[in-house]
Coordinates of C-alpha atoms in Angstrom, one line a residue:
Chain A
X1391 CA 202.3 19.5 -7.1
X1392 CA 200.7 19.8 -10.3
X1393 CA 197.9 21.8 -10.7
X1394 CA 195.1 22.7 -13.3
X1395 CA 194.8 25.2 -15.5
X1396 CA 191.7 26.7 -13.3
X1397 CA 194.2 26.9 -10.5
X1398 CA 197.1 28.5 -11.6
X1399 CA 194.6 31.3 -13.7
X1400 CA 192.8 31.7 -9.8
X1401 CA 196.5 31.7 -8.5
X1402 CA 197.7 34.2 -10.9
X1403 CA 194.9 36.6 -11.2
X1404 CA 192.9 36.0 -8.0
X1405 CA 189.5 37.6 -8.2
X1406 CA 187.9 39.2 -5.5
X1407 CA 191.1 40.2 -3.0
X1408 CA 190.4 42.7 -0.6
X1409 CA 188.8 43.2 2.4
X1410 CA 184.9 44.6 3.7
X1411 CA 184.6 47.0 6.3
X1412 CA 184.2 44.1 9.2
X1413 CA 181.6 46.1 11.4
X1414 CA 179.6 47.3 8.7
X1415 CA 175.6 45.9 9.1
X1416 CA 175.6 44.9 5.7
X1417 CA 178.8 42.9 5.6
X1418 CA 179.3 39.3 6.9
X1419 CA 183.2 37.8 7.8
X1420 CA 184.0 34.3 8.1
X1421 CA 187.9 33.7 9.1
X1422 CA 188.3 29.7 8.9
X1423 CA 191.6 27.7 9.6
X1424 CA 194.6 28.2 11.9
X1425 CA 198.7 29.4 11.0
X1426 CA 199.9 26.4 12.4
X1427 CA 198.2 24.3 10.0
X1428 CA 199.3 26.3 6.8
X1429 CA 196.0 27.8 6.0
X1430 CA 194.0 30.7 7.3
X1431 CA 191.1 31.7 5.0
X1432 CA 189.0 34.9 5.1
X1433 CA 186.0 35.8 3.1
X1434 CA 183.5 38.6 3.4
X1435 CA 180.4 39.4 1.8
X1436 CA 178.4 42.3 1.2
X1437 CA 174.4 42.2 1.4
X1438 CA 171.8 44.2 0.0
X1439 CA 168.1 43.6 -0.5
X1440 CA 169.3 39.7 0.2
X1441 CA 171.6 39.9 -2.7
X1442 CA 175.2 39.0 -2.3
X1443 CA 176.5 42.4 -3.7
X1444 CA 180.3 42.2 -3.1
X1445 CA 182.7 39.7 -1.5
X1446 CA 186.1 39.6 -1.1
X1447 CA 188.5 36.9 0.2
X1448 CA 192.3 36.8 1.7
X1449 CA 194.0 33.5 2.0
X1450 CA 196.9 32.1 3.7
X1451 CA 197.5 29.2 2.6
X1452 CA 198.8 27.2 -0.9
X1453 CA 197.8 27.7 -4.4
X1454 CA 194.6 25.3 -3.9
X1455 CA 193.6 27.4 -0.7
X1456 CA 193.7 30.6 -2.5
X1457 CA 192.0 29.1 -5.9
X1458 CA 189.2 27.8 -3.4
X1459 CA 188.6 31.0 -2.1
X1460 CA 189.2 33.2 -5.3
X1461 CA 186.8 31.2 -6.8
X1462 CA 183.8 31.3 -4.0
X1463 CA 183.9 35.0 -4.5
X1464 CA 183.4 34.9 -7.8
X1465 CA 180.2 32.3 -7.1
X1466 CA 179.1 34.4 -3.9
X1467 CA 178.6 37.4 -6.4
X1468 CA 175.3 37.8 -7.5
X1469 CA 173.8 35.0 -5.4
X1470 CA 170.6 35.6 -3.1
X1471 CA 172.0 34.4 0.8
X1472 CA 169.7 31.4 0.5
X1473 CA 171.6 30.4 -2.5
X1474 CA 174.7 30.9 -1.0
X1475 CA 174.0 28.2 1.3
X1476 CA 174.3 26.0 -2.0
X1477 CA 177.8 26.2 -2.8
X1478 CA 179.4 22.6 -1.9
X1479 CA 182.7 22.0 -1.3
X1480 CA 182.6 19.4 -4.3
X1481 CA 181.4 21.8 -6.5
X1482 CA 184.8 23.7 -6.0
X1483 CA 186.6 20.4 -6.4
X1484 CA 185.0 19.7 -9.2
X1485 CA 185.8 22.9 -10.8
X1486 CA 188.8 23.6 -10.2
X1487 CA 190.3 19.8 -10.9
X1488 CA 191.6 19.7 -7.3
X1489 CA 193.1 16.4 -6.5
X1490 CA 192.4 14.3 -3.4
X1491 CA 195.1 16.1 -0.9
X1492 CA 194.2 19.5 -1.2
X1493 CA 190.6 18.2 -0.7
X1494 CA 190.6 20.2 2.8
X1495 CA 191.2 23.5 0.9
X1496 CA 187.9 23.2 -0.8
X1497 CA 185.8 22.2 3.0
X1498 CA 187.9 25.2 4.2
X1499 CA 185.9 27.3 1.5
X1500 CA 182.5 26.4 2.4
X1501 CA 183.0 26.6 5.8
X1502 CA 184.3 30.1 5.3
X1503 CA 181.4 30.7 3.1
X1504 CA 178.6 29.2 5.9
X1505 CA 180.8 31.4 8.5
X1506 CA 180.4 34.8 6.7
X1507 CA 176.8 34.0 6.1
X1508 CA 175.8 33.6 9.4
X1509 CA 178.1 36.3 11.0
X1510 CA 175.8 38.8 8.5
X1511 CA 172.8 37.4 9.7
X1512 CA 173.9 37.2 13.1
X1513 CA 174.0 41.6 12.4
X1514 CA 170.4 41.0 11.3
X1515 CA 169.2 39.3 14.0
X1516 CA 167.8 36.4 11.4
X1517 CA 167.4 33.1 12.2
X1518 CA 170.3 31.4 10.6
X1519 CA 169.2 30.0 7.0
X1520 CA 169.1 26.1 7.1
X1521 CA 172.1 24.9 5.2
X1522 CA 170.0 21.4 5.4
X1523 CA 169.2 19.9 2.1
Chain B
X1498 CA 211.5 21.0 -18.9
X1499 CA 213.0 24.7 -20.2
X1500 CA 215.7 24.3 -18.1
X1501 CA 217.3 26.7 -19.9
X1502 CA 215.2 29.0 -18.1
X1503 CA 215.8 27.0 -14.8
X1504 CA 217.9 29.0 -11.7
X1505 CA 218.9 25.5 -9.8
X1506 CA 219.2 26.6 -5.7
X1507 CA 218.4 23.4 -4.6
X1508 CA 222.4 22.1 -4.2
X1509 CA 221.3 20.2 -0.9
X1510 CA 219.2 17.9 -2.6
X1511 CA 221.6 17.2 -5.2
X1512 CA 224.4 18.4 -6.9
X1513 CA 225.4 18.7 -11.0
X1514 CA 227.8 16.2 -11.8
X1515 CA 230.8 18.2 -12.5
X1516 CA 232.2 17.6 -15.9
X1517 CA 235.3 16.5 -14.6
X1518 CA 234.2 14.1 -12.9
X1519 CA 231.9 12.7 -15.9
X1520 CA 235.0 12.3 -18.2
X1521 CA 237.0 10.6 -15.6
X1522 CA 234.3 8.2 -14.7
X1523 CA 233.6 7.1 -18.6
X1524 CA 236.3 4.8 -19.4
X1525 CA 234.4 3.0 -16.3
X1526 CA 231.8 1.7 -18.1
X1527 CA 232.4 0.4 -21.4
X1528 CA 236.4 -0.5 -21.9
X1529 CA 237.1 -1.1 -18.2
X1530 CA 234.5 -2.7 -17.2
X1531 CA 235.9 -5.1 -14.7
X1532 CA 234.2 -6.2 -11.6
X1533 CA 236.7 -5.2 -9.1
X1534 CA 235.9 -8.8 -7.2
X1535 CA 237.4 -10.6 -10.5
X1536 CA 240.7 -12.1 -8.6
X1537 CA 242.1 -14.3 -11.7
X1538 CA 241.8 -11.6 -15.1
X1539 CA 243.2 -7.9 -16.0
X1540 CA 239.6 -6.9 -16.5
X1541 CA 239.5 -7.3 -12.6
X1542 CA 242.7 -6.4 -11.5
X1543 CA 242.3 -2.7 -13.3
X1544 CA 239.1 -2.1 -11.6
X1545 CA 240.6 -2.9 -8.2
X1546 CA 243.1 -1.0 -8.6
X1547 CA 241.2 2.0 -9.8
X1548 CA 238.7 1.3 -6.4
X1549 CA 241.7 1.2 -4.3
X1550 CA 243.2 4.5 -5.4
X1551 CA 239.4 6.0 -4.9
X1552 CA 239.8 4.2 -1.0
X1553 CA 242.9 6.5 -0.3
X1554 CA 241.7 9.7 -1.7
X1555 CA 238.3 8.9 0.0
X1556 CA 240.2 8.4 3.2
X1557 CA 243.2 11.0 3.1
X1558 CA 240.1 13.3 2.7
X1559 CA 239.1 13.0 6.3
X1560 CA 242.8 11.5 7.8
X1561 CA 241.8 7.7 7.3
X1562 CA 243.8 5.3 5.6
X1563 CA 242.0 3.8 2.5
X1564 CA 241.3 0.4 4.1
X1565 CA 238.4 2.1 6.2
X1566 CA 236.3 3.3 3.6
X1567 CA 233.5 1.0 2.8
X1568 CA 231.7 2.1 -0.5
X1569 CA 227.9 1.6 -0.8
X1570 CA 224.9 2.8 -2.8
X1571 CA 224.7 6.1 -0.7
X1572 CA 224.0 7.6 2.4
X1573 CA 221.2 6.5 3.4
X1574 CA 223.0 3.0 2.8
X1575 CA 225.9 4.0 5.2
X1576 CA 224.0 5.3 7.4
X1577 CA 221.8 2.1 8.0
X1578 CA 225.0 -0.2 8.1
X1579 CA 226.7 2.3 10.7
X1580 CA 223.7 2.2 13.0
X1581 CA 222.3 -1.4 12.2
X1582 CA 225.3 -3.0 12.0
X1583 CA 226.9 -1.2 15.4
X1584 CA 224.0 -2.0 17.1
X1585 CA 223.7 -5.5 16.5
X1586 CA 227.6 -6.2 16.5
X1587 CA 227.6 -4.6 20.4
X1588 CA 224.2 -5.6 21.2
X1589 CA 225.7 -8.0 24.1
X1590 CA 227.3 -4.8 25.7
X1591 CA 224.5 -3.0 25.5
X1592 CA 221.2 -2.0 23.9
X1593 CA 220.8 1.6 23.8
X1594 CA 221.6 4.1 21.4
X1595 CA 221.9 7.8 21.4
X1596 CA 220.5 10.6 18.9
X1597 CA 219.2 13.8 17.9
X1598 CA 215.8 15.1 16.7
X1599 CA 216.8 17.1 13.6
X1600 CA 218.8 14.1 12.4
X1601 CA 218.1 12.7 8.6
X1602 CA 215.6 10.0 7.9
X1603 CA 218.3 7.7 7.3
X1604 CA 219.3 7.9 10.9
X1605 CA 216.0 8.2 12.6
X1606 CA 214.1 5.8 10.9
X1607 CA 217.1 3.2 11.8
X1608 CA 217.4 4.2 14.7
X1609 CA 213.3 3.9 15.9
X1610 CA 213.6 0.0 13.8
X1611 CA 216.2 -0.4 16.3
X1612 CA 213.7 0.4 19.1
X1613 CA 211.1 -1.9 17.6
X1614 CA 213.9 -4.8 17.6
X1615 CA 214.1 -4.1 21.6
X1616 CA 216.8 -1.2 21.8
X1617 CA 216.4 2.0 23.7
X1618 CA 216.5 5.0 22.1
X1619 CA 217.4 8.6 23.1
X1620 CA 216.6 11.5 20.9
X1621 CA 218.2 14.1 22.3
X1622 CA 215.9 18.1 21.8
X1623 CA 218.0 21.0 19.8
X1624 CA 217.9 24.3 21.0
X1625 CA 216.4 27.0 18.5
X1626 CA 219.3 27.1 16.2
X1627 CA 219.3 23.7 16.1
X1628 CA 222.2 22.7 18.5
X1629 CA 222.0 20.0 21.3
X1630 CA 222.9 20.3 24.6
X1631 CA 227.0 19.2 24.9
X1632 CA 225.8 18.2 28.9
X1633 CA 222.8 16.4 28.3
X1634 CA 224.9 14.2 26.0
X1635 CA 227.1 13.3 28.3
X1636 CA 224.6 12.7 30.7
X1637 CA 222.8 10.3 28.3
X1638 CA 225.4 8.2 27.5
X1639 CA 225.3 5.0 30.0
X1640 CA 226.9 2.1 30.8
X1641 CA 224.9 0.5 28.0
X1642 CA 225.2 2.6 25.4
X1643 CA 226.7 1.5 22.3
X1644 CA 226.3 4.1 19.6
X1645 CA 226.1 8.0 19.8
X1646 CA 225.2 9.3 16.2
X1647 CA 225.2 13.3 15.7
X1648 CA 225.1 14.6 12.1
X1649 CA 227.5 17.1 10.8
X1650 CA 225.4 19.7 8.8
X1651 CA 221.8 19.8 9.3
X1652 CA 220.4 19.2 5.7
X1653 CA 217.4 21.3 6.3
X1654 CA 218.9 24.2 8.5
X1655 CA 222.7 23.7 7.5
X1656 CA 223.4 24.3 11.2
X1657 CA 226.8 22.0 12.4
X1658 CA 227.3 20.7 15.3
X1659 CA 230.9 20.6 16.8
X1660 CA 231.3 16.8 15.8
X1661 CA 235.0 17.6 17.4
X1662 CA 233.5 17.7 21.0
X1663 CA 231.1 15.4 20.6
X1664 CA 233.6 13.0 19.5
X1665 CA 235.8 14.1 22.3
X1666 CA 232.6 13.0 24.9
X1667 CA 231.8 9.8 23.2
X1668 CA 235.8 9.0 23.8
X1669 CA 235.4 9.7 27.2
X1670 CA 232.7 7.7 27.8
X1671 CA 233.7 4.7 25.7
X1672 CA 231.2 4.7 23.1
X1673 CA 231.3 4.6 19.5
X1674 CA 230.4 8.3 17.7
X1675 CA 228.8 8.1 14.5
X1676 CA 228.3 11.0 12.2
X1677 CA 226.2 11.5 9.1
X1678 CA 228.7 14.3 7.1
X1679 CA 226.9 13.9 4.0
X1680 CA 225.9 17.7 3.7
X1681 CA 229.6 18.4 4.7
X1682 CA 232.0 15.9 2.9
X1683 CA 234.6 17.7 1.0
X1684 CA 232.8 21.4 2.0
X1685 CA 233.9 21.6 6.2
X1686 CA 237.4 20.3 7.5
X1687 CA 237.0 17.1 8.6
X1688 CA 239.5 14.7 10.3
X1689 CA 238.0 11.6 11.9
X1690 CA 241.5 11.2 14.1
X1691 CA 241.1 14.8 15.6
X1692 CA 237.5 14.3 16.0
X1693 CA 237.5 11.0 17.4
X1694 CA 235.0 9.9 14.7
X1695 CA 234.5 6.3 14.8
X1696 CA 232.0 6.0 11.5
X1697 CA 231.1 8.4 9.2
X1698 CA 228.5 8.8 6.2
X1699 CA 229.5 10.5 2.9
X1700 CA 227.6 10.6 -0.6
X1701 CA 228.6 11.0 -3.4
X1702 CA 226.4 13.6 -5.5
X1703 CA 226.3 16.2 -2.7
X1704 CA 229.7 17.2 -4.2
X1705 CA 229.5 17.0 -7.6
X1706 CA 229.6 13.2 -7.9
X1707 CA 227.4 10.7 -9.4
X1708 CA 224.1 9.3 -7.5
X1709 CA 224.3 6.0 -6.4
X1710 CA 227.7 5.8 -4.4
X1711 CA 228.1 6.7 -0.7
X1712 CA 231.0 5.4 1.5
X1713 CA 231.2 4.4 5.3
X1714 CA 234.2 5.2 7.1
X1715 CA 234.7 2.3 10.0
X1716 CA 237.6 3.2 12.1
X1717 CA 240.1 0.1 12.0
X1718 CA 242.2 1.3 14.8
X1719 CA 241.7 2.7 18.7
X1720 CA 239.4 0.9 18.6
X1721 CA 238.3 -1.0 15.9
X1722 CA 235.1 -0.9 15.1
X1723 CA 232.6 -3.9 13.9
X1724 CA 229.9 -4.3 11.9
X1725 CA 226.8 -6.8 11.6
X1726 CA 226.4 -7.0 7.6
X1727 CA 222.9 -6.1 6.8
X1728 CA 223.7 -6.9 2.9
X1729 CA 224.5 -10.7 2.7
X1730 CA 226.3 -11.9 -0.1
X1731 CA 229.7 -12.1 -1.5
X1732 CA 231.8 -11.0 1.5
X1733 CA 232.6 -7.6 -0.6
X1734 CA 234.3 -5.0 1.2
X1735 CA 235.7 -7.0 4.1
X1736 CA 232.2 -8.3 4.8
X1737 CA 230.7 -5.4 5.6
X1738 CA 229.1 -4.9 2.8
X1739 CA 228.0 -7.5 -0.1
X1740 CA 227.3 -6.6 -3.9
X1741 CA 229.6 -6.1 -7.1
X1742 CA 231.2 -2.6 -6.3
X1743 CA 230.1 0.8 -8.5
X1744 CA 233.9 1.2 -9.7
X1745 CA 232.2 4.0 -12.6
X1746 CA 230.3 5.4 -9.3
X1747 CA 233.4 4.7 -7.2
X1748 CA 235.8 6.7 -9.6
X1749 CA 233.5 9.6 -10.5
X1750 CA 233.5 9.7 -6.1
X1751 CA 236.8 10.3 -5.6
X1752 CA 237.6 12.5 -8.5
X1753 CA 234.9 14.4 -7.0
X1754 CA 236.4 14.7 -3.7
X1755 CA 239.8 15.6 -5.4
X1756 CA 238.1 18.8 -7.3
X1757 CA 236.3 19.5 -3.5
X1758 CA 240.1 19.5 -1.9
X1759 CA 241.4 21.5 -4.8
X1760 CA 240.7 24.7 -3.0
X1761 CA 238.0 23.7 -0.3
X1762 CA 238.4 26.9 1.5
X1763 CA 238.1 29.0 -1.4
X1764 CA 235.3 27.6 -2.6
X1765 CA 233.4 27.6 0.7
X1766 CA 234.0 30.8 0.8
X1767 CA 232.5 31.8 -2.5
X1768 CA 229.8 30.1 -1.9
X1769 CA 229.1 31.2 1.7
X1770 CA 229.7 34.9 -0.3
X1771 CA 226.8 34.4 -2.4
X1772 CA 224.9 32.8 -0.2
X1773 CA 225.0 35.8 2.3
X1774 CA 224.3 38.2 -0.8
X1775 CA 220.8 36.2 -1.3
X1776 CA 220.1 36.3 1.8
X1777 CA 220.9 40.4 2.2
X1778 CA 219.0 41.0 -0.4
X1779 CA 216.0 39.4 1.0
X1780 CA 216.6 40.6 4.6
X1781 CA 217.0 44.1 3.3
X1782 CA 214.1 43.8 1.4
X1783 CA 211.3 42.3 3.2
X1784 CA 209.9 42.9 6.8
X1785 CA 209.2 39.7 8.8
X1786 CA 211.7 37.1 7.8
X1787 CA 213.3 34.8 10.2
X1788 CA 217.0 32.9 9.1
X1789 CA 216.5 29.0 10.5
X1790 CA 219.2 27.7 12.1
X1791 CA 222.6 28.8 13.7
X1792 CA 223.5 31.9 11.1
X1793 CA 227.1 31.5 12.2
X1794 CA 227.8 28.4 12.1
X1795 CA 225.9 26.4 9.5
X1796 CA 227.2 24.7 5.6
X1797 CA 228.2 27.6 3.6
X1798 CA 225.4 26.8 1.0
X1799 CA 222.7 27.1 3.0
X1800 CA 219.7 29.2 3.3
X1801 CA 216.9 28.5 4.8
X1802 CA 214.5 31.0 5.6
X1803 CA 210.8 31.9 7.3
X1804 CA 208.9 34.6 5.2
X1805 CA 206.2 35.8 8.0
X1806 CA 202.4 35.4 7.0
X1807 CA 202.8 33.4 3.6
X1808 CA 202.8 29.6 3.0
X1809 CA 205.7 27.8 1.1
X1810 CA 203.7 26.0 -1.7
X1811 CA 202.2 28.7 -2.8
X1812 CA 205.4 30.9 -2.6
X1813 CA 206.9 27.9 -4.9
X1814 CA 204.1 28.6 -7.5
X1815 CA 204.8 31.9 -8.0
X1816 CA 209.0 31.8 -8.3
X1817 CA 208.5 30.1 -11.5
X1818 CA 212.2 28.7 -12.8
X1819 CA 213.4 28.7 -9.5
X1820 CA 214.6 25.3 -7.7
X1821 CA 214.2 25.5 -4.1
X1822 CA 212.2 23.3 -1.2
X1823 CA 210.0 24.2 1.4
X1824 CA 209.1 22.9 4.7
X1825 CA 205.8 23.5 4.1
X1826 CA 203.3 20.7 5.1
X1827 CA 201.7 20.7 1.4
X1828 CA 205.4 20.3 -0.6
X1829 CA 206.1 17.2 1.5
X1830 CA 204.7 13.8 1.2
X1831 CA 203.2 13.3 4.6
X1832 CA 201.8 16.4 4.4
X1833 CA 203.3 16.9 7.9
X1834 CA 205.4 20.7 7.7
X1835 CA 209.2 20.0 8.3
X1836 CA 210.2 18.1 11.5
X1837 CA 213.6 19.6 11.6
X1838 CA 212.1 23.1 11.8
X1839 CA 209.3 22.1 14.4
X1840 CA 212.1 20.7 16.2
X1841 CA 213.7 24.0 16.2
X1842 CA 210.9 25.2 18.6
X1843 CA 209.8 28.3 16.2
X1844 CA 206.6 27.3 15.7
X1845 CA 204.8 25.2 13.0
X1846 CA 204.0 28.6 11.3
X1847 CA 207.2 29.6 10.6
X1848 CA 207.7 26.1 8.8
X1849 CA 204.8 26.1 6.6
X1850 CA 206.5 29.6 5.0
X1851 CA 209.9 28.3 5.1
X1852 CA 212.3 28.1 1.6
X1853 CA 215.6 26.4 1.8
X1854 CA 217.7 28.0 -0.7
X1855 CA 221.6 26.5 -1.1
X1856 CA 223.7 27.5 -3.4
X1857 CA 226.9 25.6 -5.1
X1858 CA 229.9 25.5 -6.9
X1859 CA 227.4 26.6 -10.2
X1860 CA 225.7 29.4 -9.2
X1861 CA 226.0 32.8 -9.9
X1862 CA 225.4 36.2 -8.8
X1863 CA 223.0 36.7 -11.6
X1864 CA 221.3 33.7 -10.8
X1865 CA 221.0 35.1 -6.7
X1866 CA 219.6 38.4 -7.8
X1867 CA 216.9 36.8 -10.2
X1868 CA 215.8 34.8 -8.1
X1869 CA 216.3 37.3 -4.9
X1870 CA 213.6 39.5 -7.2
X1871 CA 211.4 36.7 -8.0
X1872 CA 211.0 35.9 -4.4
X1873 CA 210.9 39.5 -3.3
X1874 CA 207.9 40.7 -5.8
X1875 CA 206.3 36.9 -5.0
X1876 CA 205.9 37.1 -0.7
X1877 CA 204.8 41.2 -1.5
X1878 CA 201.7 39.9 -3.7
X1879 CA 201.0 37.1 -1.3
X1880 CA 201.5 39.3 1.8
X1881 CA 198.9 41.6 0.0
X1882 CA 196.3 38.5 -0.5
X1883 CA 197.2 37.2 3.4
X1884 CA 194.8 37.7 6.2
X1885 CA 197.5 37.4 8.7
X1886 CA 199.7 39.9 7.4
X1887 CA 196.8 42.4 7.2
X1888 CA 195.6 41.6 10.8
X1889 CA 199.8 41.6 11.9
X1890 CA 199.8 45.3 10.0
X1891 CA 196.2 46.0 12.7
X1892 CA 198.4 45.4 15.6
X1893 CA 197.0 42.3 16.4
X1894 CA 199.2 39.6 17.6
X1895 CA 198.2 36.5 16.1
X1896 CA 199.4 34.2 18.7
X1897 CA 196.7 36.1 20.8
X1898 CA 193.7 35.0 18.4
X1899 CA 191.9 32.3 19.0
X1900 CA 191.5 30.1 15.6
X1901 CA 189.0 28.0 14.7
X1902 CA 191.5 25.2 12.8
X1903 CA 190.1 22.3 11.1

């Protein structure tokens, strides 16, 4: 497998690794994928005033997987939770140059992302925020 | 490619030509050039010749006479014509055919044509080391059966299977034993009389030989065995198998073979030394590793091993300059992880974080160690980015939790 430049950096020097207190208010954990498929994605963010303060990701998975993730971090950061809800798997594709097999690491991402969005407002008792466009 | 930079542990793909080999297979191609089919010149005579005397070192090698060995393009080649060719030569004694799960390609995919074409098929299960079941062998062979075909070593797992009582069952029984030996030609003792091996695969560059020349041993004698061409043509090799021979391929084969049999137990063993000091190192080193495949009896090259908690591909990215495969879904084209492991019964886990290491007649303990570090420091940063070794270091046993998969 060849990969991109973004890729390998991600793979290299992943940002974000770590991992949130799980049963804090503030934090919201989305664990997407299975072992048995060869990819098991965590990613957690930290809220405050609506602002995505931290997140962190661990990834099980191949270099694509782990790019995906390392990389929604990075765009989580910063982000209000309604524009969270914007991050497209495409957009990561797009980014990171990834080509048409590991197209399922990128869908893993978002839904990892949508997951640990609605597990922290889930704690909050919100209504879930649409992800509709 | 830096290949100066390049630790090669990837001997069961493919081997180095051995230099040796090289130089005898050069006057081959532009001064002797003859076809070896060329009945009425020198230019053919010569190249016979030199074919012939590659026939008898081929065969002495595994206690046939030269006049068995039928050269083709490879393994894959043999290994079609053995099962092809058997089947439809004995179809009118019988249409069903016997083999295993962890068996090559070349076999299987034969094997299921076969079953398209109207044959039945048994694929007999391994056991988790990767052995089948001696009794339910015998049991499956029936009064139609035509064809057993076992494997030697496993090219995945490097497990062998006792081809020797296998052989002795399929004698028994009356039915022809193939085996596919082209992991262990001119690396395990074989002898096709004591084993009561009827037809047997062999390639060349798994031992130091060229690509692009494999043989078929087809036992002549109690009983002889015969063969439906599936290559038409010129009625080469006793028409078994059509097409102007390889005699620079054919040459390089043999010489090959001769440098195997040199000292075939000392080298084994020098491999099988390294080998095992890889494969300390690692053990010793990391928690959580599982060795696939029948530790004490498997090709002395072989390595393949589980690292708990990380995926192959990405392991791969970060042992840069090191040449190994994985059974990992995303290194393989179907994106399917490894059949042979799954076969194993381990679970698919354990084969998406597989590496098959194997060593050879080239590697040193320098080479072992650097890339025994490589790999060591490489599953500690991924364990340190993986979920599931973090929840595994909780207490939680993942085959408890329920995942979501996609």
């Amino acid at each position: 497998m060849v990969y991109s430049d973004k890729v390998i950096d991600h793979y290299e020097n992943p940002r974000n690794v770590g991992s949130l207190d799980k049963e804090a208010e503030d934090v919201g954990t989305g664990i997407v994928g299975a072992p048995e498929c060869g990819d098991v994605m965590k990613l957690q963010i930290q809220v405050e005033d609506g602002v995505i303060k931290d997140a962190k990701f661990k990834t099980f998975g191949c270099g694509s997987a782990i790019a995906s993730s390392s990389l929604a971090t990075e765009w989580l950061k910063g982000r209000t939770v309604e524009e969270a809800t914007e991050i497209r798997n495409v957009d990561i594709v797009e980014e990171l140059a990834l080509p048409p097999v590991k197209i399922h690491c990128s869908v893993l991402a978002e839904d990892a992302i949508k997951q640990a969005l609605a597990d922290y407002q889930n704690k909050q008792g919100d209504e879930p925020v649409s992800t509709e466009e | 490619m830096e290949q100066d930079m390049q630790i090669y542990l990837d001997y069961q793909a493919t081997t180095p030509v051995d230099p040796r080999v090289l130089e005898a297979m050069m006057p081959w191609f532009t001064q002797s050039f003859g076809n070896a089919a060329s009945r009425n010149h020198a230019f053919g005579w010569e190249a016979e010749k030199a074919v012939d005397q590659a026939r008898k070192t081929l065969g002495a090698a595994i206690g046939a006479s030269g006049r068995e060995i039928v050269f083709t393009s490879g393994a894959t080649e043999s290994n079609n014509i053995a099962i092809l060719g058997v089947a439809r030569m004995y179809a009118p004694k019988g249409k069903h055919v016997i083999t295993c799960s962890t068996e090559h390609k070349a076999v299987l995919d034969p094997m299921h044509a076969l079953e398209n074409e109207g044959w039945e098929l048994t694929v007999l299960g391994v056991d988790e080391q990767g052995h089948i079941n001696l009794d339910e062998l015998r049991s499956a062979i029936r009064e139609d059966t035509t064809l057993v075909s076992i494997m030697h070593g496993n090219n995945e797992i490097g497990t062998l299977h006792p081809i020797g009582e296998i052989g002795a069952i399929c004698r028994e029984k009356g039915v022809l034993f193939h085996t596919d030996a082209t992991q262990s030609l001119g690396k395990e003792d074989i002898n096709v009389q004591d084993m009561n091996i009827d037809l047997l695969s062999g390639s060349a560059h798994k031992m130091y030989g060229p690509k692009g020349v494999g043989m078929l041993y087809v036992r002549r004698r109690n009983p002889r065995v015969r063969i439906a061409p599936v290559m038409h043509g010129g009625g080469h090799e006793r028409g078994m198998r059509s097409g102007t021979l390889n005699v620079p391929g054919i040459v390089g084969f043999a010489k090959a073979m001769e440098l195997c049999l040199e000292d075939r137990e000392g080298e084994q063993a020098k491999i099988a030394a390294i080998r095992n000091r890889l494969q300390e190192r690692l053990s010793s080193s990391l928690s959580h590793v599982h060795v696939n495949g029948d530790e004490n009896n498997r090709l002395a090259c072989s390595l393949n091993i589980s690292f708990e908690f990380v995926e192959g591909e990405s392991m791969l990215m970060g042992m840069h300059g090191i040449a190994v495969s994985s059974g990992s879904a995303c290194t393989s084209a179907s994106l399917e992880p490894s059949y042979v492991l799954r076969a194993l019964g381990v679970g698919d886990e354990l084969a998406h974080s597989s590496i098959r290491f194997s060593v050879g007649r080239f590697t040193t303990e320098e080479e072992v160690d650097r890339a025994a570090d490589l790999t060591i420091s490489t599953v500690k940063k991924l364990r340190e980015m993986s979920p599931l070794y973090e929840m595994a270091m909780e207490g939680i046993d993942l085959s408890t939790v329920k995942w979501s998969g996609h």
